Backbone as numpy.savetxt, mean C-alpha at the origin, in Angstrom:
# Nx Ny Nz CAx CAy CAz Cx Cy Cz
-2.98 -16.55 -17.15 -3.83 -15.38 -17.15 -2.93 -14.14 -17.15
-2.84 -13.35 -18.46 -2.31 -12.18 -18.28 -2.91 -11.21 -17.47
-2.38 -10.08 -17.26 -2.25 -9.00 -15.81 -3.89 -8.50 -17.11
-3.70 -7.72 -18.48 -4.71 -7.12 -18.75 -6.26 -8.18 -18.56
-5.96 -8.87 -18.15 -7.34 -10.06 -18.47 -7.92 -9.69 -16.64
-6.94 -9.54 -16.30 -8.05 -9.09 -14.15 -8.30 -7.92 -14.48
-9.03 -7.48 -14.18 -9.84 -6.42 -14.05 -9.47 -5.01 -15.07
-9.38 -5.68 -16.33 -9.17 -4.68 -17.23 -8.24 -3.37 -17.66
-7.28 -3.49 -16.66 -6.27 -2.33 -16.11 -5.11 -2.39 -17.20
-4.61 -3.32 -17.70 -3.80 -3.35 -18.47 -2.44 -2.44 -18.32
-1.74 -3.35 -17.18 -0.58 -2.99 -16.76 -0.65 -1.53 -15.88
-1.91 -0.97 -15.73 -1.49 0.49 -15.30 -0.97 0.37 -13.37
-0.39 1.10 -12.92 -0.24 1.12 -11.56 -1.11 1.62 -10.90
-1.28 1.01 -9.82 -2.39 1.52 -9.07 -1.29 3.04 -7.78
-2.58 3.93 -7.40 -1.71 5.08 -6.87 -1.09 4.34 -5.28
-0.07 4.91 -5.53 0.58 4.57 -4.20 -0.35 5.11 -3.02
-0.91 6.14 -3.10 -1.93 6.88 -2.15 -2.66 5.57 -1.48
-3.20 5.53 -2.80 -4.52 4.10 -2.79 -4.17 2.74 -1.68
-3.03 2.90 -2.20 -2.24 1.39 -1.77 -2.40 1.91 -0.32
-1.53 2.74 0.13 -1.37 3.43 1.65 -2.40 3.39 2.25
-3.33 3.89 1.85 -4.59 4.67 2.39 -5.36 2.71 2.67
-5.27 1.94 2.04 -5.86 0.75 2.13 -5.40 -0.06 2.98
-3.96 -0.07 3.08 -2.77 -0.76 4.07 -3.69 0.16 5.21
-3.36 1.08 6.11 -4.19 1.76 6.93 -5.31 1.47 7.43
-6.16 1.28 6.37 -7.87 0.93 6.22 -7.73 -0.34 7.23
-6.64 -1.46 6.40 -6.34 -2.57 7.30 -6.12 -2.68 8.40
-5.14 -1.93 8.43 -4.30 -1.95 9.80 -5.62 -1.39 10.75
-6.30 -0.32 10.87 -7.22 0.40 12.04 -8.42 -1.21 12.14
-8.87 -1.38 11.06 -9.59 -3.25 11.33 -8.87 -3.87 12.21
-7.74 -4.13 11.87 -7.15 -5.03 12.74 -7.05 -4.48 14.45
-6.52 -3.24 14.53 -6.71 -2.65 15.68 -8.30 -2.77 16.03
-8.86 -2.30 15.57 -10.22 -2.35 16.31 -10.73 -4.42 16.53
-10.28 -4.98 16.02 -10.92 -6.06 16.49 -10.19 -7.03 17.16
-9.12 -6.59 17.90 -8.50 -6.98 18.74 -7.32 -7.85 18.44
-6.46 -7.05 17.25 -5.66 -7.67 16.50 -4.54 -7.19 16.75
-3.78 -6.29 17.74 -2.90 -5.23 18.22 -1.39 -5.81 16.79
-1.34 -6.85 17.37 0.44 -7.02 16.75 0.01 -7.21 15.11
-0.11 -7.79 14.72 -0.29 -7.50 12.80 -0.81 -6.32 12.40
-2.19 -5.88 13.35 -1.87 -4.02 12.69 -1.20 -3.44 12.96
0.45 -3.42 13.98 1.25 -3.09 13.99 2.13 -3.32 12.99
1.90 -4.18 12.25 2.97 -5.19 11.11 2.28 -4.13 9.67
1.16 -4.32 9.83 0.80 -3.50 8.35 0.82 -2.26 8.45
0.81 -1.44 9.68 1.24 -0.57 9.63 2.66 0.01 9.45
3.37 -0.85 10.05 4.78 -0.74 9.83 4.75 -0.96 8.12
4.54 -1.67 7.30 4.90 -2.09 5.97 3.91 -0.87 5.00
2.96 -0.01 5.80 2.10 0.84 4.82 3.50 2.01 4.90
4.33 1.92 6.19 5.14 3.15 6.39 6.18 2.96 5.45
7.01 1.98 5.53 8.10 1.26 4.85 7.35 1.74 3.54
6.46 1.42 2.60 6.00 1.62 1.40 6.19 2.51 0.84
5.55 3.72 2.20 5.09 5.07 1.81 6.33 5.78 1.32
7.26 5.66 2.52 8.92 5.83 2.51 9.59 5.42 1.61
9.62 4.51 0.60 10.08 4.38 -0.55 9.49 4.75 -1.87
8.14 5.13 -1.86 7.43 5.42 -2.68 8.22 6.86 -2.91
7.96 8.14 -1.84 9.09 9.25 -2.00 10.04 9.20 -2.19
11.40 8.06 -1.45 11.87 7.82 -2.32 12.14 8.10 -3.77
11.55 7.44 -4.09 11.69 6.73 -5.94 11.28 8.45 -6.29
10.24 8.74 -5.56 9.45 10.09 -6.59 10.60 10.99 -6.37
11.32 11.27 -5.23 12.56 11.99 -5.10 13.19 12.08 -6.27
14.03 10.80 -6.60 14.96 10.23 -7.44 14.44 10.70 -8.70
12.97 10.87 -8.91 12.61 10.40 -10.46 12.47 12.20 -10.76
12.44 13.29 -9.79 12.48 14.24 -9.71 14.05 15.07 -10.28
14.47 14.88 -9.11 16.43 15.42 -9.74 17.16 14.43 -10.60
């Protein structure tokens, strides 16, 4: 199954925002239902993300 055949996107990237903002979404679920240490984990990995995402946009800037 090629990537354009799921959901019609055809290779495009999804926004890093999106991604973040969803990692988050997760992570506060997990906090609220009594999940303390893995929404600590996805939160840690939405940060790690976010932090390389600038990164790269840094780089792709100068």
């Amino acid at each position: 199954m090629n990537p354009a055949s799921r959901g019609g996107r055809s290779g495009r990237r999804r926004s890093p925002l999106r991604i973040v903002l969803v990692l988050g979404l997760a992570a506060l679920v997990l906090a609220l239902t009594s999940h303390p240490q893995p929404a600590l984990w996805v939160a840690a990995a939405a940060a790690v993300y976010a932090a390389v995402e600038g990164v790269l946009r840094w780089r792709r800037r100068a």
